[in-house]
Coordinates of N, CA, C and O and ligand atoms in Angstrom, one line a residue:
X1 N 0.8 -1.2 0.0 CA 0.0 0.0 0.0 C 0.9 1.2 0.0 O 2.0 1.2 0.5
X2 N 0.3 2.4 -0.6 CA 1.7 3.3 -0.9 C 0.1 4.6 -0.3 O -1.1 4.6 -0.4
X3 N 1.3 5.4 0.4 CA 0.6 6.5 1.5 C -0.5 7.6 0.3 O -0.1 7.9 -0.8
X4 N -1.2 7.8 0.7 CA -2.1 9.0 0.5 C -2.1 10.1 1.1 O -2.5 10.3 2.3
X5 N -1.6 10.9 0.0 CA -0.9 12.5 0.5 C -2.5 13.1 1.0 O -2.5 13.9 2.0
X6 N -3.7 12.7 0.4 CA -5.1 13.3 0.7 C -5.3 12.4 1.4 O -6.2 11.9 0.8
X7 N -5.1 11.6 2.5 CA -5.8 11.1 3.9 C -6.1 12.0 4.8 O -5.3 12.9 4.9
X8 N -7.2 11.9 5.6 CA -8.0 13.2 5.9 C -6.8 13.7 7.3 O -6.7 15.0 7.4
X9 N -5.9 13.0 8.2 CA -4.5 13.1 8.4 C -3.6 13.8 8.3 O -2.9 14.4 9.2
X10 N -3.5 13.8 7.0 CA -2.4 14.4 5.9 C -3.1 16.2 5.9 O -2.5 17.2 5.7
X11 N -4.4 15.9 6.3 CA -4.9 17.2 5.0 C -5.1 18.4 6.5 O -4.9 19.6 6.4
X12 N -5.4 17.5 7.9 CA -5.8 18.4 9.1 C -4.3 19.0 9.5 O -4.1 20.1 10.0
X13 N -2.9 17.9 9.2 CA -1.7 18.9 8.9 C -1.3 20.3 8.3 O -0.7 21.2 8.7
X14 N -2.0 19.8 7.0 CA -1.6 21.0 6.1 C -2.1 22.6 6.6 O -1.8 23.7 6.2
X15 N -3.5 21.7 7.9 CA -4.7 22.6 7.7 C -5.8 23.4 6.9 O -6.3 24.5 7.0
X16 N -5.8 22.1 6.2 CA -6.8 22.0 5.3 C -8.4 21.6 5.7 O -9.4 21.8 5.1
X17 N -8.2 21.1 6.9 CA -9.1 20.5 7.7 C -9.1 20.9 9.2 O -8.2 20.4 9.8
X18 N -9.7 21.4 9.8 CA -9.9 21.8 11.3 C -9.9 20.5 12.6 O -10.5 19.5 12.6
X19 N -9.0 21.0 13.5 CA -9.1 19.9 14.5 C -8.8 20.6 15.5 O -8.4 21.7 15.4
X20 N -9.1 20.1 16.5 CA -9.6 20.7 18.3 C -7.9 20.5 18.8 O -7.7 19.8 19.7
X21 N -6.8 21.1 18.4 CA -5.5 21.0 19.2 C -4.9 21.1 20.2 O -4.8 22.0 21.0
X22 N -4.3 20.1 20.1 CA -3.8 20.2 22.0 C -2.3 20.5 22.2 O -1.7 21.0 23.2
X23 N -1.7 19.7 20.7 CA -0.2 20.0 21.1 C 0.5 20.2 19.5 O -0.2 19.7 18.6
X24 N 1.5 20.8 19.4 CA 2.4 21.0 18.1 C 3.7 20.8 17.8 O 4.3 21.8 18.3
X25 N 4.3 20.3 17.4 CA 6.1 20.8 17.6 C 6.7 20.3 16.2 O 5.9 20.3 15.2
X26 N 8.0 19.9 15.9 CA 8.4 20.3 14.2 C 7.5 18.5 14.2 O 6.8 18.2 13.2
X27 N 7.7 17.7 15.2 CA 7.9 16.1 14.6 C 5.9 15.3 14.8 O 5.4 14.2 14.5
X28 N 5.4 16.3 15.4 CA 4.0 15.9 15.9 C 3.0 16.6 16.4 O 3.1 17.2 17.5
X29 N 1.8 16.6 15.6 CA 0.3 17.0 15.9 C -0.3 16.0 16.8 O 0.0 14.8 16.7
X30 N -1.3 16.7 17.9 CA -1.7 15.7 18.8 C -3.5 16.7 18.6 O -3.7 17.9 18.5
X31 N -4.5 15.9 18.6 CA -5.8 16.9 18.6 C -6.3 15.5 19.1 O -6.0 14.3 19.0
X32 N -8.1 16.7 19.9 CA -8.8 15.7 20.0 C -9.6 15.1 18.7 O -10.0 15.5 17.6
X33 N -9.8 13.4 19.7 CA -10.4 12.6 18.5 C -11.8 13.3 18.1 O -12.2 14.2 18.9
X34 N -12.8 12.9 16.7 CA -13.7 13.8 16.7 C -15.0 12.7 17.2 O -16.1 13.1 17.4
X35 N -14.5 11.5 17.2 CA -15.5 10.5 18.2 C -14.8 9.9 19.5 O -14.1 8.9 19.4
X36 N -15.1 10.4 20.4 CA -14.0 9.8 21.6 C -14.6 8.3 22.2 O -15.8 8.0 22.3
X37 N -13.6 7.7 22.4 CA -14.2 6.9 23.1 C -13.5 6.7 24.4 O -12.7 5.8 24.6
X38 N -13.6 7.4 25.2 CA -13.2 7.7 26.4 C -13.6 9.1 27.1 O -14.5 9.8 26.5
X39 N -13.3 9.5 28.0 CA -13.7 10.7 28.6 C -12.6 11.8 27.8 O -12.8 12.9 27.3
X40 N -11.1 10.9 28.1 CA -10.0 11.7 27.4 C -9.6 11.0 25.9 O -8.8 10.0 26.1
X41 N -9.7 11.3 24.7 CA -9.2 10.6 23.4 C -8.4 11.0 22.8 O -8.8 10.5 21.7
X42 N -7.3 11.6 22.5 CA -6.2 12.5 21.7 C -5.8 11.3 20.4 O -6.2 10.1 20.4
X43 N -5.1 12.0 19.5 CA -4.9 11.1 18.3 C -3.3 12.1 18.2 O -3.3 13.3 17.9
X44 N -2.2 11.5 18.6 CA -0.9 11.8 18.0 C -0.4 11.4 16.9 O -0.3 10.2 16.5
X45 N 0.0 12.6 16.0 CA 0.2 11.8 14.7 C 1.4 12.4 14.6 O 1.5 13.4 15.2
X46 N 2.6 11.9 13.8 CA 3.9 12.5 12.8 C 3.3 13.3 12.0 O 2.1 13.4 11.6
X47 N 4.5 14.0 11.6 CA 3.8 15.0 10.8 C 4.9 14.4 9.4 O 5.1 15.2 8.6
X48 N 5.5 13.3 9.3 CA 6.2 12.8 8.2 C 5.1 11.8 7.4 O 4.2 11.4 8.2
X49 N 5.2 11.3 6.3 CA 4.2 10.6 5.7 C 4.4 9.1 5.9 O 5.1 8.6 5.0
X50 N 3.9 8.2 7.0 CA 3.9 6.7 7.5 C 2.3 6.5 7.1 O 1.5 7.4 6.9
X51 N 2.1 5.1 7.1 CA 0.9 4.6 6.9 C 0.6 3.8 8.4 O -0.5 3.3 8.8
X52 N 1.6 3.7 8.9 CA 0.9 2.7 9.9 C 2.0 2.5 11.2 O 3.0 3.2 11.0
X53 N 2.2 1.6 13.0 CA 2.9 1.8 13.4 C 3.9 1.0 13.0 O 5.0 0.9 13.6
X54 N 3.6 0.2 11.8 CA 4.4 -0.9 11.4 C 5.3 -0.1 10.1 O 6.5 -0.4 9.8
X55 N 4.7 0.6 9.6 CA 5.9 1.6 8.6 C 6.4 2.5 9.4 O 7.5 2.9 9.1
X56 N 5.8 3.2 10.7 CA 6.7 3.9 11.3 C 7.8 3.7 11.5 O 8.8 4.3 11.2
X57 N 7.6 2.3 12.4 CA 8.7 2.0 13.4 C 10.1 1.1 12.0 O 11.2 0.6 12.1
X58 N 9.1 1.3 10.7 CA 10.5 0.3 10.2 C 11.5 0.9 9.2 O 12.5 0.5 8.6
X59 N 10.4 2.6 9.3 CA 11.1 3.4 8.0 C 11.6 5.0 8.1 O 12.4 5.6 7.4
X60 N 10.9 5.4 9.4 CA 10.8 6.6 9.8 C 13.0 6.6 10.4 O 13.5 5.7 11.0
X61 N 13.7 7.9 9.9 CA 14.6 8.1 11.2 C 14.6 8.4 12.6 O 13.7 9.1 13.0
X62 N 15.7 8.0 13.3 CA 15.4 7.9 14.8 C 15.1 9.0 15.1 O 14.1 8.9 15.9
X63 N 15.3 10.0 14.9 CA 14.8 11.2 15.2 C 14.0 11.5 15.0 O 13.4 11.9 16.0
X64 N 13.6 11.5 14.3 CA 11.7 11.5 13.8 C 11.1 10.5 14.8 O 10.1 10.8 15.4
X65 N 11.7 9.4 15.0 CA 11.0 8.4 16.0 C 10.9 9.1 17.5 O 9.9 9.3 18.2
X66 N 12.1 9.2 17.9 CA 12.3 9.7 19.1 C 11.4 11.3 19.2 O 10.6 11.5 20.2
X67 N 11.5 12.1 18.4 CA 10.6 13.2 18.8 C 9.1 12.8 19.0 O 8.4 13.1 19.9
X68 N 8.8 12.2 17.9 CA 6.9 11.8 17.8 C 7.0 11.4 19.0 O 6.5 12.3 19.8
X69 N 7.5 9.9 19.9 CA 7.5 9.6 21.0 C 7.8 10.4 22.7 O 7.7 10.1 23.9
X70 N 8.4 11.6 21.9 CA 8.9 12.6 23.4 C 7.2 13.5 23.1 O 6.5 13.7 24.1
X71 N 6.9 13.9 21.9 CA 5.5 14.8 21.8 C 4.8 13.7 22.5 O 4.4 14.2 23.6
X72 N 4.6 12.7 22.3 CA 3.1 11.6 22.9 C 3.6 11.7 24.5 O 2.7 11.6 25.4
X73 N 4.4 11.8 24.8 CA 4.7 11.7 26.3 C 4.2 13.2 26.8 O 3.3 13.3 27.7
X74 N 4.7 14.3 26.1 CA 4.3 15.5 26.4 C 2.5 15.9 26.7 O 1.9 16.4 27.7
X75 N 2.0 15.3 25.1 CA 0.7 15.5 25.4 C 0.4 14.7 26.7 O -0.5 15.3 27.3
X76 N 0.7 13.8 27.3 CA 0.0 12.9 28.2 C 0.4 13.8 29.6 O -0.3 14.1 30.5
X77 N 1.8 14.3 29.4 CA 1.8 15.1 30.8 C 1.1 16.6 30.8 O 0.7 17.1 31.8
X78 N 1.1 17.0 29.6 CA 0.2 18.3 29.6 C -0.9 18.1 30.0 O -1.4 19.2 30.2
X79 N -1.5 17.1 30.1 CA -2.8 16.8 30.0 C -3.1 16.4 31.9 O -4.0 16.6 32.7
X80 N -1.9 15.8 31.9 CA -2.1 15.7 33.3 C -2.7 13.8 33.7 O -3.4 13.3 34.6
X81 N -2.1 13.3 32.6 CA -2.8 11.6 32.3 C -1.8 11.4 33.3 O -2.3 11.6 34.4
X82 N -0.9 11.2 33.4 CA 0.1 10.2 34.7 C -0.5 9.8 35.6 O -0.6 8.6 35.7
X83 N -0.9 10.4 36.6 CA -1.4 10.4 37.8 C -2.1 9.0 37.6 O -1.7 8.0 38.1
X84 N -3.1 9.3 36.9 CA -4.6 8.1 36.9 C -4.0 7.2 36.0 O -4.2 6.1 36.4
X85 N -3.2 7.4 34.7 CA -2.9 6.4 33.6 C -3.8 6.3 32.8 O -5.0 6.2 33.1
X86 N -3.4 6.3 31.6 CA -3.7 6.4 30.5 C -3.5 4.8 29.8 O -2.9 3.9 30.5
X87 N -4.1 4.6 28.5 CA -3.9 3.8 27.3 C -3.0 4.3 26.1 O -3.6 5.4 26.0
X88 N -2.4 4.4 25.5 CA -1.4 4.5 24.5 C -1.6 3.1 23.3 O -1.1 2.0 23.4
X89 N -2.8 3.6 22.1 CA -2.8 2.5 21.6 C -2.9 2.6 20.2 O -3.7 3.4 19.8
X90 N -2.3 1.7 19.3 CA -1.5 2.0 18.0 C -2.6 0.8 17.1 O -2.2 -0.4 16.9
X91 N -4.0 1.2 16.6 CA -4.2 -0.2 15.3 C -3.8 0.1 14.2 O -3.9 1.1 13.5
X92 N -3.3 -1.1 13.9 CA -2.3 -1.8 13.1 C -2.8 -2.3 11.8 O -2.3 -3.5 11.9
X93 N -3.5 -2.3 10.6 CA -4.3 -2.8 9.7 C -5.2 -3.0 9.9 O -5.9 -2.4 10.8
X94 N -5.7 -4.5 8.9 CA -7.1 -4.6 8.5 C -7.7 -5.5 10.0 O -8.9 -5.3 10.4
X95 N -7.0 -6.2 10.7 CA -7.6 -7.3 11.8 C -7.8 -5.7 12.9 O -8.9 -5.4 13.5
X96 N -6.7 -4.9 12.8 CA -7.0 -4.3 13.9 C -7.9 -2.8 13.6 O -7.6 -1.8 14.3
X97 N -8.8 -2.8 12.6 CA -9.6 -2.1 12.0 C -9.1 -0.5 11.8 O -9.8 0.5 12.1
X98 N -7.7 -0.4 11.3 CA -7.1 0.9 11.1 C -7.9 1.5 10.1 O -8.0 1.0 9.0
X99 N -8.6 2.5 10.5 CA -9.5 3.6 9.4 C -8.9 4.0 8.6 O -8.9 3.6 7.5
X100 N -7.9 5.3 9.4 CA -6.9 6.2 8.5 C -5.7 5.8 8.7 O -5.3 5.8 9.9
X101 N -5.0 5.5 7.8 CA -3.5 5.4 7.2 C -2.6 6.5 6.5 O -2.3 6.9 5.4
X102 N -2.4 7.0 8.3 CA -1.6 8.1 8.5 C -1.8 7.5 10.0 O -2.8 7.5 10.8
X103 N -0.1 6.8 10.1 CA 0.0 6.6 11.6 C -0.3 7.2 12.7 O 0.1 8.4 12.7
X104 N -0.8 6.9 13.6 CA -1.7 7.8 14.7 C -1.7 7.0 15.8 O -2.0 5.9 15.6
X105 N -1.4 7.4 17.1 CA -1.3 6.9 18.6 C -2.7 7.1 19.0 O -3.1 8.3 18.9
X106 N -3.6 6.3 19.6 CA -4.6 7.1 20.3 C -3.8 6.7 21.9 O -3.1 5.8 22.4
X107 N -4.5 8.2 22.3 CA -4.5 8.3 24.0 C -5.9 8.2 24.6 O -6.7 9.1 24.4
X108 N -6.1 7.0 25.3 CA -7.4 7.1 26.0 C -6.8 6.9 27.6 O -5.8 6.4 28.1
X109 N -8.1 7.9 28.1 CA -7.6 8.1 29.6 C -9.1 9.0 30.0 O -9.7 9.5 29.1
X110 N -9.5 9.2 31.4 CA -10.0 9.8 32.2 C -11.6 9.0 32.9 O -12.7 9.4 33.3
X111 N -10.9 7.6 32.8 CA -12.1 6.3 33.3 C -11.0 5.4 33.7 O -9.8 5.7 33.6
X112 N -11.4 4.5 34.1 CA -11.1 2.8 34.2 C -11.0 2.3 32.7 O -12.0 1.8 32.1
X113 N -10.0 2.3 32.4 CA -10.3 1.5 30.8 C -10.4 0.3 30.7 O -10.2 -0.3 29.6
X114 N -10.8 -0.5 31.7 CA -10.8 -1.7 31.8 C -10.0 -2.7 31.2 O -8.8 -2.3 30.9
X115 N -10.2 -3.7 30.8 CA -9.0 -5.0 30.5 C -8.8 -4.6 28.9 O -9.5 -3.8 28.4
X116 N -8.1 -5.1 28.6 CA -6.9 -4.5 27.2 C -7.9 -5.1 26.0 O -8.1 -4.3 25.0
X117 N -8.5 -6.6 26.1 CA -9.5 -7.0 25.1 C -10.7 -7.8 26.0 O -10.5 -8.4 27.0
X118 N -11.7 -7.5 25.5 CA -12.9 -7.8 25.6 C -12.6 -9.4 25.8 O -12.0 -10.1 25.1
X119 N -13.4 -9.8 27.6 CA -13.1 -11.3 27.4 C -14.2 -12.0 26.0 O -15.0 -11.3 25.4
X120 N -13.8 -13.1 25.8 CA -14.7 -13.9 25.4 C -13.7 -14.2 23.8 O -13.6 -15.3 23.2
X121 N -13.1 -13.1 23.4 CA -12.3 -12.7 22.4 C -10.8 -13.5 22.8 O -10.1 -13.7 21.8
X122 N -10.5 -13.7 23.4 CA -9.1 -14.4 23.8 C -9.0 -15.9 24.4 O -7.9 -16.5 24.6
Ligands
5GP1 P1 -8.2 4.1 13.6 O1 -9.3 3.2 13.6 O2 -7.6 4.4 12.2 O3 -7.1 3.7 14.6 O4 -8.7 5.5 14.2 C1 -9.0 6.6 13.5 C2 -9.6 7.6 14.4 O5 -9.6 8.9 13.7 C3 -11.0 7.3 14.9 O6 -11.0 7.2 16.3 C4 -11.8 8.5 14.3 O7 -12.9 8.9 15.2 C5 -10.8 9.6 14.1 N1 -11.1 10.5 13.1 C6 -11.5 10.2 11.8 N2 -11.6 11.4 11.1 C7 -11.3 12.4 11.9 C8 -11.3 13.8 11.8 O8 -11.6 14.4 10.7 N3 -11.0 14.5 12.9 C9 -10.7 14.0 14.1 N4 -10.3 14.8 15.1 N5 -10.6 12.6 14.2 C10 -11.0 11.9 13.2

């Protein structure tokens, strides 16, 4: 699969598209999601063109790696998630029903997020 410069992702970068922001810097946009599923939902994204955490982590340079991952820690402390703890959670293709392909962290936090997968499923 070869990235799409028009993924809706790509285009709330350019600001082409409006999003509720929370954080900015050269290597990462963080906004809220626009359906949360949590009390707290952020979407960290690179601002370099990856499709997924599996092209991030195998193509992006360390720098680029290391910043996106210092911004995700930022937003979580800006936010004030440590205390209670947060979710930090990356889907990964078609099993793990990735919508947009424009790599993206979600941060869920401000409940009990209960167990990691739904029993019945494992
Ligand atoms: P995925 O299933 O790809 O891991 O998650 C994509 C996420 O992007 C979903 O939680 C969805 O609600 C969110 N999303 C999709 N389009 C938009 C948008 O235009 N703005 C914002 N803020 N979030 C979006």
């Amino acid at each position: 699969m070869t990235y799409d410069p028009n993924n809706i992702f790509a285009r709330i970068i350019r600001g082409e598209i409006p999003c509720n922001k929370v954080y900015e810097d050269e290597y990462a946009l963080a906004f809220h999601d626009i359906a949360p599923q949590a009390p707290v939902h952020v979407l960290v994204i690179p601002k370099g063109e990856y499709l997924s955490f599996d092209d991030f982590s195998k193509s992006a340079p360390a720098e680029a790696m290391a910043g996106f991952y210092r911004a995700a820690q930022k937003v979580a402390e800006q936010l004030g998630l440590q205390e209670k703890g947060y979710r930090a959670l990356a889907n990964t293709g078609a099993d793990a029903h990735q919508e947009v392909m424009h790599y993206h962290l979600h941060l869920f936090a401000g409940c009990d997020l209960g167990s990691m997968i739904k029993k019945g499923l494992v």
